[in-house]
């Protein structure tokens, strides 16, 4: 025991020290690491089976990290992988001596006769790596928890983010080579080619999808408008298309309206029954049958609604991570940004502009972290109302913070001239504005700027493709399909619940009369 006291602590990584005196060693499987590396050098099939499971950091022994890096480089360059080529690559990397030399490589190949069970062995190595990662994260959290200057809510967010990375098997790497990124980009382009040019999540609005190629993963999209323009109606119509027509799970965080109110709006849109009839429950017999029949698609839709009031960005990120892990959500909608708070740290300092900046910055970070588009609704300032003949919104009208424009990949506006008693479009004197809206893309980081005309059906709180109506504004094309979509809607109300009044609605921010 005395000898152990004189042994220096073993450094596992830059932040964690394990002392032998305590009798604990980091989780490891050196013998399996040797077996996997040996098998990869004697059998190409072994390389194919584990190259996408392991990464260099998964190996406990430093020499094994260098050897695996050399194998990955050879694999990427489509070079043969064997004892000689791996030795040559290590020499090229100036890491042969650090890897134990040629003699150690020979020993590795002699310890194994085939690549049998190599995938099983590699997964055990990965499990040990995850255990070491958890030890490291826990040690960091413990150390920061003793620091009185640390904000506890920031610490919670950081801890959950790191644990989420481990859960996803996605431990962050410091950087990626241009070569690996080019391969990823080429693969993605090939996938897009088979999807008619849509590289993101299709919205169901054809002209919008042509401009954006669908909402792109990791993008922050801001949709802004004055009250009454139909912001909520637009995202509900879009969420309906994505969840029902395309079967993609969607998460909707509503800070303004209750989940029952939102579902009732969707029921109105889906059944063609007016909001007034649903609100009063005064339906004819055939309308009750229509209601029962046409909500079946909605009942099965992968739509998840959270109506927590005064939601903080910290809570939203935590909820979004869980939804991503449990349900694989493909898009997040926040209605709306100005009703959020920056966090529950109780500081209360700073002005509202700084708080909105923090929220928008964190929404962008969430989009990148989860790899999904995040759509946030936003209010516009009253400057729109004070302008002369044209009430078309501008980027300068974004309320409370220029950071929203800066952080967003796309900034768009919804404009309905009919709301301002303007009967004809200002760029087309013979085109009536009745039942129409304009979706204005004012900033597009990766594409063009466009003004897209859409059909707006006020009594149903619904947006649709203008072309589907052929000029007859009273036509309601049926979109009832996908009967067998195997999903469920959260918070779907009972009949008694759906048609009653619920939750407080902010009159100033109501989008459509409902």
CSV table of C-alpha atoms in Angstrom, one decimal:
chain,number,residue,atom,x,y,z
A,1,UNK,CA,0.0,0.0,0.0
A,2,UNK,CA,2.9,2.3,0.7
A,3,UNK,CA,4.1,1.9,-2.8
A,4,UNK,CA,0.7,3.0,-4.1
A,5,UNK,CA,1.0,6.2,-2.2
A,6,UNK,CA,4.1,7.2,-4.1
A,7,UNK,CA,2.5,6.6,-7.5
A,8,UNK,CA,1.4,9.7,-9.3
A,9,UNK,CA,-2.3,10.1,-10.1
A,10,UNK,CA,-3.2,8.9,-13.6
A,11,UNK,CA,-4.5,11.6,-15.9
A,12,UNK,CA,-7.5,10.4,-17.7
A,13,UNK,CA,-8.2,13.8,-19.5
A,14,UNK,CA,-7.6,17.4,-18.9
A,15,UNK,CA,-10.1,17.8,-16.1
A,16,UNK,CA,-10.3,14.4,-14.3
A,17,UNK,CA,-7.7,12.9,-12.1
A,18,UNK,CA,-8.1,9.4,-10.8
A,19,UNK,CA,-6.0,8.5,-7.7
A,20,UNK,CA,-4.9,4.9,-7.4
A,21,UNK,CA,-4.9,5.2,-3.6
A,22,UNK,CA,-8.7,5.3,-3.7
A,23,UNK,CA,-8.8,2.0,-5.6
A,24,UNK,CA,-10.7,3.3,-8.6
A,25,UNK,CA,-9.8,3.1,-12.2
A,26,UNK,CA,-11.8,4.6,-15.1
A,27,UNK,CA,-14.0,2.1,-16.9
A,28,UNK,CA,-12.0,0.5,-19.7
A,29,UNK,CA,-11.6,-2.6,-21.9
A,30,UNK,CA,-8.0,-2.7,-23.0
A,31,UNK,CA,-8.2,-6.3,-24.2
A,32,UNK,CA,-11.2,-5.6,-26.4
A,33,UNK,CA,-9.5,-2.5,-27.8
A,34,UNK,CA,-6.6,-4.7,-28.8
A,35,UNK,CA,-8.9,-7.3,-30.3
A,36,UNK,CA,-10.9,-4.7,-32.3
A,37,UNK,CA,-7.7,-3.0,-33.7
A,38,UNK,CA,-6.1,-6.4,-34.6
A,39,UNK,CA,-9.3,-7.5,-36.4
A,40,UNK,CA,-9.5,-4.3,-38.4
A,41,UNK,CA,-5.9,-4.8,-39.6
A,42,UNK,CA,-6.5,-8.4,-40.7
A,43,UNK,CA,-10.0,-8.3,-42.1
A,44,UNK,CA,-11.6,-5.4,-44.2
A,45,UNK,CA,-15.1,-6.6,-43.1
A,46,UNK,CA,-14.2,-5.7,-39.6
A,47,UNK,CA,-13.4,-2.2,-40.6
A,48,UNK,CA,-16.8,-1.8,-42.4
A,49,UNK,CA,-18.6,-3.0,-39.3
A,50,UNK,CA,-17.2,-0.6,-36.7
A,51,UNK,CA,-15.9,2.4,-38.5
A,52,UNK,CA,-19.1,4.3,-37.9
A,53,UNK,CA,-19.5,3.1,-34.3
A,54,UNK,CA,-16.2,4.1,-32.8
A,55,UNK,CA,-14.2,7.3,-32.8
A,56,UNK,CA,-10.6,7.8,-31.6
A,57,UNK,CA,-11.6,9.2,-28.2
A,58,UNK,CA,-13.6,6.0,-27.5
A,59,UNK,CA,-10.2,4.2,-26.9
A,60,UNK,CA,-8.8,4.4,-23.4
A,61,UNK,CA,-5.2,3.7,-24.3
A,62,UNK,CA,-3.5,6.6,-26.1
A,63,UNK,CA,-1.6,4.3,-28.5
A,64,UNK,CA,-4.9,2.8,-29.6
A,65,UNK,CA,-6.3,6.3,-30.4
A,66,UNK,CA,-3.4,6.9,-32.8
A,67,UNK,CA,-3.8,3.5,-34.4
A,68,UNK,CA,-7.5,4.0,-34.9
A,69,UNK,CA,-7.0,7.5,-36.4
A,70,UNK,CA,-4.6,6.0,-38.9
A,71,UNK,CA,-7.1,3.3,-39.9
A,72,UNK,CA,-9.8,6.0,-40.3
A,73,UNK,CA,-7.5,8.1,-42.6
A,74,UNK,CA,-6.8,5.0,-44.8
A,75,UNK,CA,-10.5,4.2,-44.9
A,76,UNK,CA,-11.4,7.8,-45.9
A,77,UNK,CA,-8.8,7.7,-48.6
A,78,UNK,CA,-10.1,4.3,-49.8
A,79,UNK,CA,-6.7,2.8,-49.3
A,80,UNK,CA,-6.1,-0.9,-48.3
A,81,UNK,CA,-5.9,-1.5,-44.5
A,82,UNK,CA,-3.4,-4.0,-43.2
A,83,UNK,CA,-0.4,-4.2,-40.9
A,84,UNK,CA,1.9,-2.5,-43.4
A,85,UNK,CA,-0.4,0.3,-44.5
A,86,UNK,CA,-1.3,1.2,-41.0
A,87,UNK,CA,2.4,1.3,-40.0
A,88,UNK,CA,3.1,3.5,-43.0
A,89,UNK,CA,0.3,5.9,-42.1
A,90,UNK,CA,1.5,6.1,-38.5
A,91,UNK,CA,4.9,7.0,-39.8
A,92,UNK,CA,3.4,9.7,-42.0
A,93,UNK,CA,1.6,11.1,-38.9
A,94,UNK,CA,4.8,10.9,-36.9
A,95,UNK,CA,3.0,8.7,-34.4
A,96,UNK,CA,4.5,5.3,-34.9
A,97,UNK,CA,6.7,5.4,-31.8
A,98,UNK,CA,3.8,6.8,-29.7
A,99,UNK,CA,1.7,3.8,-30.9
A,100,UNK,CA,4.3,1.3,-29.7
A,101,UNK,CA,6.1,0.8,-32.9
A,102,UNK,CA,5.9,-2.0,-35.5
A,103,UNK,CA,6.4,-4.7,-32.9
A,104,UNK,CA,3.2,-3.6,-31.0
A,105,UNK,CA,1.2,-3.6,-34.3
A,106,UNK,CA,2.4,-7.1,-35.0
A,107,UNK,CA,1.3,-8.2,-31.5
A,108,UNK,CA,-2.1,-6.8,-32.1
A,109,UNK,CA,-2.6,-8.9,-35.3
A,110,UNK,CA,-1.3,-12.0,-33.6
A,111,UNK,CA,-3.9,-11.8,-30.8
A,112,UNK,CA,-6.8,-12.3,-33.1
A,113,UNK,CA,-7.6,-14.7,-35.8
A,114,UNK,CA,-10.8,-13.2,-37.4
A,115,UNK,CA,-13.2,-10.3,-37.1
A,116,UNK,CA,-15.9,-12.4,-35.5
A,117,UNK,CA,-17.9,-10.5,-32.9
A,118,UNK,CA,-16.0,-7.3,-33.7
A,119,UNK,CA,-19.2,-5.2,-33.6
A,120,UNK,CA,-20.2,-6.6,-30.2
A,121,UNK,CA,-16.7,-5.8,-28.9
A,122,UNK,CA,-16.8,-2.3,-30.3
A,123,UNK,CA,-20.1,-1.5,-28.6
A,124,UNK,CA,-18.6,-2.6,-25.2
A,125,UNK,CA,-15.7,-0.2,-25.9
A,126,UNK,CA,-18.2,2.5,-26.6
A,127,UNK,CA,-20.1,1.8,-23.4
A,128,UNK,CA,-16.9,2.2,-21.4
A,129,UNK,CA,-16.3,5.5,-23.2
A,130,UNK,CA,-19.8,6.7,-22.3
A,131,UNK,CA,-19.1,5.8,-18.7
A,132,UNK,CA,-15.9,7.8,-18.7
A,133,UNK,CA,-17.7,10.7,-20.3
A,134,UNK,CA,-20.4,10.6,-17.6
A,135,UNK,CA,-17.7,10.6,-14.9
A,136,UNK,CA,-16.0,13.6,-16.5
A,137,UNK,CA,-19.3,15.5,-16.8
A,138,UNK,CA,-20.3,14.7,-13.3
A,139,UNK,CA,-16.9,15.8,-11.9
A,140,UNK,CA,-17.2,19.1,-13.8
A,141,UNK,CA,-20.8,19.7,-12.5
A,142,UNK,CA,-19.7,18.9,-8.9
A,143,UNK,CA,-16.8,21.3,-9.2
A,144,UNK,CA,-18.9,24.1,-10.6
A,145,UNK,CA,-21.7,23.5,-8.1
A,146,UNK,CA,-19.3,24.5,-5.3
A,147,UNK,CA,-18.6,27.7,-7.1
A,148,UNK,CA,-20.9,30.4,-5.5
A,149,UNK,CA,-20.5,32.7,-8.5
A,150,UNK,CA,-22.1,30.1,-10.8
A,151,UNK,CA,-25.7,30.7,-11.9
A,152,UNK,CA,-27.6,27.6,-11.0
A,153,UNK,CA,-29.9,27.8,-14.0
A,154,UNK,CA,-27.0,28.2,-16.4
A,155,UNK,CA,-25.4,25.2,-14.7
A,156,UNK,CA,-28.6,23.1,-15.1
A,157,UNK,CA,-28.8,24.0,-18.7
A,158,UNK,CA,-25.2,23.1,-19.3
A,159,UNK,CA,-25.5,19.8,-17.4
A,160,UNK,CA,-28.6,18.8,-19.4
A,161,UNK,CA,-27.0,19.8,-22.7
A,162,UNK,CA,-23.9,17.7,-22.0
A,163,UNK,CA,-26.0,14.7,-20.8
A,164,UNK,CA,-28.2,15.0,-24.0
A,165,UNK,CA,-25.0,14.8,-26.1
A,166,UNK,CA,-24.1,11.6,-24.4
A,167,UNK,CA,-27.6,10.2,-24.7
A,168,UNK,CA,-27.5,10.9,-28.5
A,169,UNK,CA,-24.1,9.2,-28.7
A,170,UNK,CA,-22.9,12.5,-30.1
A,171,UNK,CA,-20.0,13.6,-27.9
A,172,UNK,CA,-18.7,16.9,-29.3
A,173,UNK,CA,-15.5,16.9,-31.3
A,174,UNK,CA,-13.4,20.0,-31.6
A,175,UNK,CA,-13.4,20.1,-35.4
A,176,UNK,CA,-13.9,18.1,-38.6
A,177,UNK,CA,-11.7,18.1,-41.7
A,178,UNK,CA,-12.7,19.6,-44.9
A,179,UNK,CA,-12.5,16.2,-46.5
A,180,UNK,CA,-15.1,14.6,-44.1
A,181,UNK,CA,-17.4,17.6,-44.5
A,182,UNK,CA,-17.2,17.4,-48.3
A,183,UNK,CA,-18.2,13.8,-48.2
A,184,UNK,CA,-21.1,14.6,-45.9
A,185,UNK,CA,-22.2,17.5,-48.2
A,186,UNK,CA,-22.0,15.2,-51.3
A,187,UNK,CA,-24.1,12.6,-49.6
A,188,UNK,CA,-26.7,15.2,-48.7
A,189,UNK,CA,-26.9,16.6,-52.2
A,190,UNK,CA,-27.5,13.0,-53.5
A,191,UNK,CA,-30.3,12.6,-51.0
A,192,UNK,CA,-31.9,16.0,-52.1
A,193,UNK,CA,-31.8,14.9,-55.8
A,194,UNK,CA,-34.3,12.2,-55.0
A,195,UNK,CA,-36.7,14.6,-53.2
A,196,UNK,CA,-37.5,17.0,-56.0
A,197,UNK,CA,-35.1,19.7,-54.7
A,198,UNK,CA,-36.6,19.7,-51.2
A,199,UNK,CA,-33.7,19.5,-48.7
A,200,UNK,CA,-35.7,20.5,-45.7
A,201,UNK,CA,-39.1,20.1,-44.1
A,202,UNK,CA,-41.8,20.9,-46.7
A,203,UNK,CA,-44.5,23.3,-45.5
A,204,UNK,CA,-47.3,22.3,-47.9
A,205,UNK,CA,-47.2,25.8,-49.4
A,206,UNK,CA,-45.8,25.1,-52.8
A,207,UNK,CA,-44.4,28.5,-53.8
A,208,UNK,CA,-42.8,28.9,-50.4
A,209,UNK,CA,-41.2,25.5,-50.6
A,210,UNK,CA,-39.7,26.4,-54.0
A,211,UNK,CA,-38.0,29.5,-52.6
A,212,UNK,CA,-36.7,27.8,-49.4
A,213,UNK,CA,-36.4,24.2,-50.5
A,214,UNK,CA,-38.3,23.5,-47.2
A,215,UNK,CA,-37.3,24.7,-43.8
A,216,UNK,CA,-33.7,23.7,-43.3
A,217,UNK,CA,-32.3,21.8,-40.3
A,218,UNK,CA,-30.6,24.1,-37.7
A,219,UNK,CA,-32.2,27.3,-39.2
A,220,UNK,CA,-33.9,29.9,-37.0
A,221,UNK,CA,-37.0,31.3,-38.9
A,222,UNK,CA,-38.7,34.4,-37.6
A,223,UNK,CA,-42.3,35.0,-38.8
A,224,UNK,CA,-43.4,38.5,-37.7
A,225,UNK,CA,-46.6,40.4,-38.1
A,226,UNK,CA,-48.9,42.9,-36.4
A,227,UNK,CA,-51.8,41.5,-34.3
A,228,UNK,CA,-54.7,40.3,-36.5
A,229,UNK,CA,-52.6,39.3,-39.5
A,230,UNK,CA,-52.8,35.6,-38.8
A,231,UNK,CA,-49.5,34.5,-37.4
A,232,UNK,CA,-50.9,31.7,-35.3
A,233,UNK,CA,-53.3,30.7,-38.1
A,234,UNK,CA,-50.3,30.4,-40.5
A,235,UNK,CA,-48.2,28.2,-38.3
A,236,UNK,CA,-51.2,26.0,-37.4
A,237,UNK,CA,-51.9,25.5,-41.1
A,238,UNK,CA,-48.2,24.7,-41.7
A,239,UNK,CA,-48.0,22.4,-38.7
A,240,UNK,CA,-51.1,20.6,-39.9
A,241,UNK,CA,-49.6,20.1,-43.4
A,242,UNK,CA,-46.3,18.8,-41.9
A,243,UNK,CA,-47.8,16.5,-39.3
A,244,UNK,CA,-50.8,15.1,-41.3
A,245,UNK,CA,-49.7,15.3,-45.0
A,246,UNK,CA,-46.0,14.4,-44.5
A,247,UNK,CA,-46.1,12.6,-41.1
A,248,UNK,CA,-43.2,14.6,-39.5
A,249,UNK,CA,-43.5,15.1,-35.7
A,250,UNK,CA,-43.9,18.8,-34.8
A,251,UNK,CA,-43.6,20.5,-31.4
A,252,UNK,CA,-45.6,23.6,-30.8
A,253,UNK,CA,-45.0,25.8,-27.7
A,254,UNK,CA,-47.9,28.2,-27.3
A,255,UNK,CA,-47.4,31.0,-24.7
A,256,UNK,CA,-50.5,32.9,-25.8
A,257,UNK,CA,-53.3,30.4,-26.4
A,258,UNK,CA,-54.3,27.2,-24.6
A,259,UNK,CA,-53.7,23.8,-26.2
A,260,UNK,CA,-57.5,23.3,-26.4
A,261,UNK,CA,-58.0,26.5,-28.2
A,262,UNK,CA,-55.3,25.6,-30.7
A,263,UNK,CA,-56.7,22.1,-31.3
A,264,UNK,CA,-60.2,23.7,-31.8
A,265,UNK,CA,-58.7,26.0,-34.5
A,266,UNK,CA,-57.2,22.9,-36.2
A,267,UNK,CA,-60.5,21.1,-36.0
A,268,UNK,CA,-62.2,24.1,-37.7
A,269,UNK,CA,-59.6,24.1,-40.4
A,270,UNK,CA,-59.8,20.4,-40.9
A,271,UNK,CA,-63.6,20.0,-40.9
A,272,UNK,CA,-64.6,23.2,-42.7
A,273,UNK,CA,-66.9,24.1,-39.8
A,274,UNK,CA,-66.7,27.7,-38.8
A,275,UNK,CA,-65.1,28.8,-35.6
A,276,UNK,CA,-68.4,30.4,-34.4
A,277,UNK,CA,-70.2,27.0,-34.7
A,278,UNK,CA,-67.5,25.2,-32.8
A,279,UNK,CA,-67.4,27.8,-30.1
A,280,UNK,CA,-71.2,27.7,-29.5
A,281,UNK,CA,-71.6,24.0,-30.3
A,282,UNK,CA,-74.7,24.7,-32.4
A,283,UNK,CA,-74.2,22.0,-35.1
A,284,UNK,CA,-76.7,20.3,-37.3
A,285,UNK,CA,-76.8,16.5,-37.3
A,286,UNK,CA,-74.8,16.2,-40.6
A,287,UNK,CA,-72.2,18.6,-39.2
A,288,UNK,CA,-71.7,16.4,-36.1
A,289,UNK,CA,-71.1,13.5,-38.5
A,290,UNK,CA,-68.7,15.7,-40.5
A,291,UNK,CA,-66.9,16.6,-37.3
A,292,UNK,CA,-66.6,13.0,-36.2
A,293,UNK,CA,-65.3,11.8,-39.6
A,294,UNK,CA,-62.9,14.5,-40.5
A,295,UNK,CA,-61.0,14.8,-37.2
A,296,UNK,CA,-59.6,11.2,-37.5
A,297,UNK,CA,-56.5,12.4,-39.4
A,298,UNK,CA,-55.9,15.0,-36.7
A,299,UNK,CA,-56.3,12.5,-33.9
A,300,UNK,CA,-53.4,10.5,-35.4
A,301,UNK,CA,-51.1,13.4,-36.2
A,302,UNK,CA,-47.7,13.5,-34.6
A,303,UNK,CA,-48.4,17.0,-33.1
A,304,UNK,CA,-47.2,17.8,-29.6
A,305,UNK,CA,-48.5,21.0,-28.0
A,306,UNK,CA,-47.2,22.6,-24.8
A,307,UNK,CA,-49.1,25.6,-23.5
A,308,UNK,CA,-47.0,26.5,-20.5
A,309,UNK,CA,-47.4,30.2,-19.8
A,310,UNK,CA,-44.4,32.6,-19.4
A,311,UNK,CA,-42.1,29.8,-20.6
A,312,UNK,CA,-38.4,30.6,-20.1
A,313,UNK,CA,-35.8,29.8,-22.8
A,314,UNK,CA,-34.2,27.4,-20.2
A,315,UNK,CA,-37.4,25.4,-19.8
A,316,UNK,CA,-38.1,25.4,-23.6
A,317,UNK,CA,-34.7,23.9,-24.3
A,318,UNK,CA,-35.1,21.2,-21.7
A,319,UNK,CA,-38.6,20.3,-23.0
A,320,UNK,CA,-37.4,20.4,-26.7
A,321,UNK,CA,-34.5,18.0,-25.9
A,322,UNK,CA,-36.9,15.6,-24.3
A,323,UNK,CA,-39.3,15.7,-27.2
A,324,UNK,CA,-36.5,15.2,-29.6
A,325,UNK,CA,-35.2,12.2,-27.7
A,326,UNK,CA,-38.7,10.6,-27.1
A,327,UNK,CA,-40.6,11.5,-30.3
A,328,UNK,CA,-37.9,12.5,-32.9
A,329,UNK,CA,-39.5,15.9,-33.6
A,330,UNK,CA,-38.5,17.5,-36.9
A,331,UNK,CA,-39.7,21.1,-36.3
A,332,UNK,CA,-40.2,23.4,-33.3
A,333,UNK,CA,-42.7,26.3,-33.3
A,334,UNK,CA,-42.7,29.0,-30.6
A,335,UNK,CA,-45.8,31.3,-30.4
A,336,UNK,CA,-44.6,33.9,-29.7
A,337,UNK,CA,-41.1,35.2,-28.9
A,338,UNK,CA,-42.0,38.3,-26.9
A,339,UNK,CA,-44.0,36.3,-24.3
A,340,UNK,CA,-40.9,34.3,-23.4
A,341,UNK,CA,-38.6,35.1,-20.5
A,342,UNK,CA,-34.8,34.8,-20.6
A,343,UNK,CA,-34.6,32.5,-17.6
A,344,UNK,CA,-35.7,31.9,-14.0
A,345,UNK,CA,-32.5,33.1,-12.4
A,346,UNK,CA,-34.3,35.8,-10.6
A,347,UNK,CA,-31.9,38.5,-11.5
A,348,UNK,CA,-34.4,40.6,-13.3
A,349,UNK,CA,-31.7,43.0,-14.4
A,350,UNK,CA,-31.0,44.3,-17.9
A,351,UNK,CA,-33.5,45.8,-20.3
A,352,UNK,CA,-36.0,44.0,-22.5
A,353,UNK,CA,-33.9,44.4,-25.6
A,354,UNK,CA,-31.1,42.4,-24.0
A,355,UNK,CA,-33.5,39.8,-22.8
A,356,UNK,CA,-34.9,39.3,-26.3
A,357,UNK,CA,-31.4,39.1,-27.6
A,358,UNK,CA,-30.6,36.3,-25.2
A,359,UNK,CA,-33.8,34.4,-26.2
A,360,UNK,CA,-33.2,34.7,-30.0
A,361,UNK,CA,-29.5,33.6,-29.5
A,362,UNK,CA,-30.6,30.6,-27.5
A,363,UNK,CA,-33.3,29.6,-30.0
A,364,UNK,CA,-30.6,29.6,-32.7
A,365,UNK,CA,-28.4,27.5,-30.5
A,366,UNK,CA,-31.3,25.1,-29.9
A,367,UNK,CA,-31.9,24.7,-33.7
A,368,UNK,CA,-28.2,23.8,-34.2
A,369,UNK,CA,-28.1,21.5,-31.2
A,370,UNK,CA,-31.1,19.4,-32.3
A,371,UNK,CA,-30.6,19.8,-36.0
A,372,UNK,CA,-34.2,20.9,-36.7
A,373,UNK,CA,-35.7,24.2,-37.9
A,374,UNK,CA,-37.0,26.4,-35.1
A,375,UNK,CA,-39.8,28.8,-36.1
A,376,UNK,CA,-40.5,31.7,-33.7
A,377,UNK,CA,-43.4,34.1,-34.1
A,378,UNK,CA,-42.7,37.7,-33.3
A,379,UNK,CA,-44.6,41.0,-32.9
A,380,UNK,CA,-44.0,44.1,-35.0
A,381,UNK,CA,-43.8,47.6,-33.7
A,382,UNK,CA,-46.7,50.1,-34.2
A,383,UNK,CA,-44.6,51.9,-36.8
A,384,UNK,CA,-46.4,49.8,-39.5
A,385,UNK,CA,-49.8,51.4,-38.6
A,386,UNK,CA,-48.5,55.0,-38.8
A,387,UNK,CA,-47.1,54.7,-42.3
A,388,UNK,CA,-49.0,56.2,-45.3
A,389,UNK,CA,-50.7,54.2,-48.0
A,390,UNK,CA,-48.5,51.0,-47.8
A,391,UNK,CA,-48.6,49.0,-44.6
A,392,UNK,CA,-46.2,46.4,-45.9
A,393,UNK,CA,-43.8,45.5,-43.0
A,394,UNK,CA,-40.0,46.2,-43.1
A,395,UNK,CA,-37.1,44.7,-41.2
A,396,UNK,CA,-36.8,47.9,-39.2
A,397,UNK,CA,-40.3,47.1,-37.7
A,398,UNK,CA,-39.1,44.1,-35.7
A,399,UNK,CA,-40.0,44.9,-32.1
A,400,UNK,CA,-37.6,45.3,-29.2
A,401,UNK,CA,-34.3,43.9,-30.6
A,402,UNK,CA,-32.1,44.1,-33.7
A,403,UNK,CA,-30.6,40.8,-32.5
A,404,UNK,CA,-33.7,38.9,-33.9
A,405,UNK,CA,-32.7,40.0,-37.4
A,406,UNK,CA,-29.1,39.2,-36.7
A,407,UNK,CA,-29.6,35.7,-35.3
A,408,UNK,CA,-32.3,34.5,-37.8
A,409,UNK,CA,-31.5,32.7,-41.0
A,410,UNK,CA,-34.9,33.7,-42.4
A,411,UNK,CA,-37.0,36.8,-41.4
A,412,UNK,CA,-40.5,36.8,-42.9
A,413,UNK,CA,-43.7,38.9,-42.5
A,414,UNK,CA,-47.4,38.2,-43.0
A,415,UNK,CA,-49.3,41.0,-44.6
A,416,UNK,CA,-53.0,41.2,-45.3
A,417,UNK,CA,-54.0,44.5,-47.0
A,418,UNK,CA,-57.7,43.5,-46.5
A,419,UNK,CA,-57.2,44.1,-42.7
A,420,UNK,CA,-56.4,47.8,-43.5
A,421,UNK,CA,-59.4,48.2,-45.8
A,422,UNK,CA,-57.1,48.1,-48.9
A,423,UNK,CA,-59.2,46.5,-51.6
A,424,UNK,CA,-56.5,46.1,-54.3
A,425,UNK,CA,-52.8,45.1,-54.3
A,426,UNK,CA,-50.5,48.1,-54.6
A,427,UNK,CA,-48.5,46.4,-57.3
A,428,UNK,CA,-51.6,45.1,-59.3
A,429,UNK,CA,-54.6,47.5,-59.4
A,430,UNK,CA,-56.8,44.8,-60.9
A,431,UNK,CA,-56.1,42.2,-58.3
A,432,UNK,CA,-58.4,42.2,-55.2
A,433,UNK,CA,-57.0,41.6,-51.8
A,434,UNK,CA,-60.1,39.9,-50.4
A,435,UNK,CA,-59.2,36.5,-48.8
A,436,UNK,CA,-55.5,36.9,-49.7
A,437,UNK,CA,-52.3,37.3,-47.7
A,438,UNK,CA,-48.7,37.9,-48.6
A,439,UNK,CA,-45.8,36.0,-47.1
A,440,UNK,CA,-42.8,38.3,-47.4
A,441,UNK,CA,-39.3,36.8,-47.1
A,442,UNK,CA,-37.3,39.9,-46.1
A,443,UNK,CA,-34.1,38.1,-45.1
A,444,UNK,CA,-32.9,34.8,-46.5
A,445,UNK,CA,-29.4,33.9,-45.5
A,446,UNK,CA,-29.1,31.1,-48.1
A,447,UNK,CA,-31.6,32.0,-50.8
A,448,UNK,CA,-33.6,34.7,-52.6
A,449,UNK,CA,-36.1,37.2,-51.3
A,450,UNK,CA,-39.7,36.8,-52.4
A,451,UNK,CA,-43.3,37.9,-51.8
A,452,UNK,CA,-45.6,34.9,-51.9
A,453,UNK,CA,-49.4,35.2,-52.2
A,454,UNK,CA,-51.5,32.8,-50.1
A,455,UNK,CA,-55.2,32.2,-49.6
A,456,UNK,CA,-56.5,33.2,-46.2
A,457,UNK,CA,-59.8,31.8,-45.0
A,458,UNK,CA,-60.7,33.9,-42.0
A,459,UNK,CA,-63.7,32.0,-40.6
A,460,UNK,CA,-61.6,28.8,-40.5
A,461,UNK,CA,-58.4,30.4,-39.3
A,462,UNK,CA,-56.6,28.8,-42.3
A,463,UNK,CA,-53.9,29.5,-44.9
A,464,UNK,CA,-53.7,27.6,-48.1
A,465,UNK,CA,-52.1,27.7,-51.6
A,466,UNK,CA,-53.8,30.5,-53.6
A,467,UNK,CA,-53.6,28.4,-56.8
A,468,UNK,CA,-55.8,25.7,-55.3
A,469,UNK,CA,-58.8,28.0,-55.4
A,470,UNK,CA,-58.8,29.0,-59.0
A,471,UNK,CA,-60.1,32.5,-58.1
A,472,UNK,CA,-63.2,31.1,-56.3
A,473,UNK,CA,-62.5,32.2,-52.8
A,474,UNK,CA,-65.4,30.2,-51.4
A,475,UNK,CA,-64.0,26.9,-52.7
A,476,UNK,CA,-62.5,24.7,-49.9
A,477,UNK,CA,-60.4,21.9,-51.5
A,478,UNK,CA,-60.4,18.7,-49.5
A,479,UNK,CA,-57.1,17.6,-48.1
A,480,UNK,CA,-58.5,14.7,-46.2
A,481,UNK,CA,-56.0,11.8,-46.9
A,482,UNK,CA,-53.4,9.7,-45.2
A,483,UNK,CA,-56.1,7.8,-43.2
A,484,UNK,CA,-53.6,5.3,-41.8
A,485,UNK,CA,-51.0,7.8,-40.4
A,486,UNK,CA,-49.9,5.9,-37.2
A,487,UNK,CA,-49.4,8.8,-34.8
A,488,UNK,CA,-51.2,10.5,-31.9
A,489,UNK,CA,-52.0,14.1,-31.0
A,490,UNK,CA,-51.3,15.2,-27.5
A,491,UNK,CA,-53.9,17.3,-25.6
A,492,UNK,CA,-56.7,16.3,-28.0
A,493,UNK,CA,-59.8,17.6,-26.1
A,494,UNK,CA,-63.0,15.7,-25.3
A,495,UNK,CA,-66.1,17.0,-27.1
A,496,UNK,CA,-67.3,18.9,-24.0
A,497,UNK,CA,-63.8,20.4,-23.5
A,498,UNK,CA,-63.2,21.3,-27.1
A,499,UNK,CA,-66.2,23.6,-27.6
A,500,UNK,CA,-66.1,25.4,-24.4
A,501,UNK,CA,-64.2,28.5,-23.5
A,502,UNK,CA,-60.7,28.0,-22.0
A,503,UNK,CA,-57.7,30.0,-21.0
A,504,UNK,CA,-57.1,33.7,-21.2
A,505,UNK,CA,-56.5,35.1,-24.6
A,506,UNK,CA,-54.5,38.3,-25.2
A,507,UNK,CA,-56.9,40.5,-27.2
A,508,UNK,CA,-54.2,42.7,-28.5
A,509,UNK,CA,-52.3,39.7,-29.9
A,510,UNK,CA,-55.2,37.6,-31.3
A,511,UNK,CA,-54.5,36.7,-34.9
A,512,UNK,CA,-57.9,35.8,-36.2
A,513,UNK,CA,-61.3,36.1,-34.6
A,514,UNK,CA,-61.9,32.7,-32.9
